Amino acid sequence: MATQPNKDSMEEKIKFEIEFPIQASPSLLYQYMSSPSGMSEWFADNVNSRGEYYTFIWNGSEEKAKLLGKKSDERIKFRWMDDVEDENLYYFELRIVVDEITKDVSLIVTDFAEEDEVDEGKMFWENQISELKHIIGSN
């Protein structure tokens, strides 16, 4: 007996992390990660926020996300509103890590994508972070 596919049987998303070395101070980097005006310079065409809800606009289409948490000069974490029914499983996080010895700064992106979209997800972040590096003058 064949069963109808339903939303519950959709593929689980796969977590991935990418690390980007960035030549910038954590406080400067954090401003670009955490403020709507900063994020609209590299992450989306436009970013608006109302309290803990952010609206990201690309080519006229809107995606809404909820701010899950942030820590100054360290990290910010969001969940896309499309993923809300998945409870706490899926999110995207931007985390700043400073090497204790070399003081090198890295931005670590954690995100989730369906198995056949992981490469696309990584490419999206590589493009966005490349834009961020260009704006802040990091090579």
Coordinates of C-alpha atoms in Angstrom, one line a residue:
M1 CA 0.0 0.0 0.0
A2 CA 1.5 3.3 -1.1
T3 CA 1.5 6.2 1.4
Q4 CA 1.1 9.8 0.4
P5 CA 4.2 11.9 1.2
N6 CA 3.5 14.5 3.8
K7 CA 5.4 17.3 5.4
D8 CA 6.4 15.1 8.4
S9 CA 8.4 12.8 6.1
M10 CA 10.4 15.5 4.5
E11 CA 14.1 15.1 4.5
E12 CA 16.0 16.1 7.5
K13 CA 18.2 19.1 7.0
I14 CA 21.9 18.6 7.3
K15 CA 24.0 20.9 9.5
F16 CA 27.1 22.4 8.0
E17 CA 29.7 24.9 9.2
I18 CA 32.1 27.0 7.2
E19 CA 35.0 29.0 8.6
F20 CA 36.1 32.3 7.0
P21 CA 39.3 34.0 8.2
I22 CA 38.5 37.8 8.3
Q23 CA 40.9 40.6 8.9
A24 CA 38.7 42.8 11.1
S25 CA 38.1 43.5 14.8
P26 CA 35.4 41.4 16.4
S27 CA 33.4 44.6 17.3
L28 CA 33.4 45.9 13.7
L29 CA 32.5 42.4 12.4
Y30 CA 29.7 42.2 15.0
Q31 CA 28.2 45.5 13.9
Y32 CA 27.8 44.2 10.3
M33 CA 26.3 40.9 11.6
S34 CA 23.9 42.2 14.1
S35 CA 22.4 45.5 12.8
P36 CA 19.8 45.7 10.0
S37 CA 21.8 48.5 8.4
G38 CA 25.0 46.4 8.6
M39 CA 23.4 43.3 7.3
S40 CA 21.8 45.1 4.4
E41 CA 25.2 46.0 3.2
W42 CA 26.3 42.4 2.6
F43 CA 23.7 39.8 3.5
A44 CA 20.5 41.0 1.8
D45 CA 19.3 43.8 -0.4
N46 CA 17.4 45.2 2.6
V47 CA 17.0 44.2 6.2
N48 CA 14.3 45.5 8.6
S49 CA 13.7 44.5 12.2
R50 CA 10.8 44.8 14.6
G51 CA 11.9 43.6 18.0
E52 CA 13.2 40.0 17.6
Y53 CA 11.8 39.6 14.1
Y54 CA 13.9 40.4 11.1
T55 CA 12.8 40.7 7.5
F56 CA 15.5 40.0 4.8
I57 CA 14.7 41.1 1.3
W58 CA 16.4 39.7 -1.8
N59 CA 15.3 40.8 -5.3
G60 CA 11.9 41.9 -4.0
S61 CA 11.1 38.6 -2.1
E62 CA 11.0 38.6 1.6
E63 CA 12.2 36.0 4.1
K64 CA 11.4 36.5 7.8
A65 CA 13.6 35.2 10.7
K66 CA 13.4 35.3 14.4
L67 CA 16.4 36.4 16.5
L68 CA 17.1 33.5 18.8
G69 CA 20.0 35.0 20.6
K70 CA 23.1 37.2 20.4
K71 CA 26.2 38.0 22.4
S72 CA 28.0 41.3 21.7
D73 CA 31.2 40.9 19.6
E74 CA 30.7 37.1 19.6
R75 CA 27.6 35.6 17.9
I76 CA 24.1 36.1 16.5
K77 CA 21.6 33.3 15.9
F78 CA 18.4 33.3 13.8
R79 CA 15.7 30.9 12.8
W80 CA 13.8 31.3 9.5
M81 CA 10.1 31.5 10.1
D82 CA 9.6 28.8 7.6
D83 CA 11.4 26.4 10.0
V84 CA 9.5 27.4 13.1
E85 CA 7.4 24.3 13.2
D86 CA 10.7 22.3 13.4
E87 CA 11.2 23.6 16.9
N88 CA 14.8 24.2 17.8
L89 CA 16.3 22.0 15.1
Y90 CA 17.2 24.5 12.4
Y91 CA 18.9 27.9 12.7
F92 CA 21.7 29.9 11.2
E93 CA 24.4 31.3 13.4
L94 CA 27.3 33.7 12.7
R95 CA 30.0 33.2 15.3
I96 CA 33.2 35.2 15.7
V97 CA 36.2 33.3 17.0
V98 CA 39.6 34.9 17.9
D99 CA 42.6 32.6 18.1
E100 CA 44.2 33.1 21.5
I101 CA 47.7 33.0 20.3
T102 CA 47.7 34.6 16.8
K103 CA 44.7 36.9 17.5
D104 CA 43.5 35.9 14.0
V105 CA 39.7 36.5 13.6
S106 CA 37.4 34.0 11.9
L107 CA 33.7 34.0 11.2
I108 CA 32.1 30.6 11.6
V109 CA 28.8 30.2 9.8
T110 CA 26.5 27.4 10.9
D111 CA 23.5 26.6 8.8
F112 CA 21.2 23.8 7.7
A113 CA 20.1 22.6 4.3
E114 CA 18.4 19.6 2.7
E115 CA 21.0 17.1 1.5
D116 CA 20.7 18.1 -2.2
E117 CA 21.0 21.8 -1.3
V118 CA 24.1 21.8 1.0
D119 CA 26.5 22.8 -1.8
E120 CA 24.1 25.6 -2.8
G121 CA 23.9 26.7 0.8
K122 CA 27.7 26.8 1.2
M123 CA 28.0 28.8 -2.1
F124 CA 25.4 31.3 -0.8
W125 CA 27.5 31.9 2.3
E126 CA 30.7 32.0 0.4
N127 CA 29.3 34.7 -1.8
Q128 CA 27.8 36.7 1.1
I129 CA 30.9 36.5 3.2
S130 CA 33.0 37.5 0.2
E131 CA 30.8 40.6 -0.1
L132 CA 31.2 41.3 3.7
K133 CA 35.0 41.1 3.4
H134 CA 35.0 43.5 0.4
I135 CA 32.9 46.0 2.4
I136 CA 35.1 45.9 5.5
G137 CA 38.4 45.9 3.5
S138 CA 39.4 42.4 4.5
N139 CA 41.1 40.2 1.8

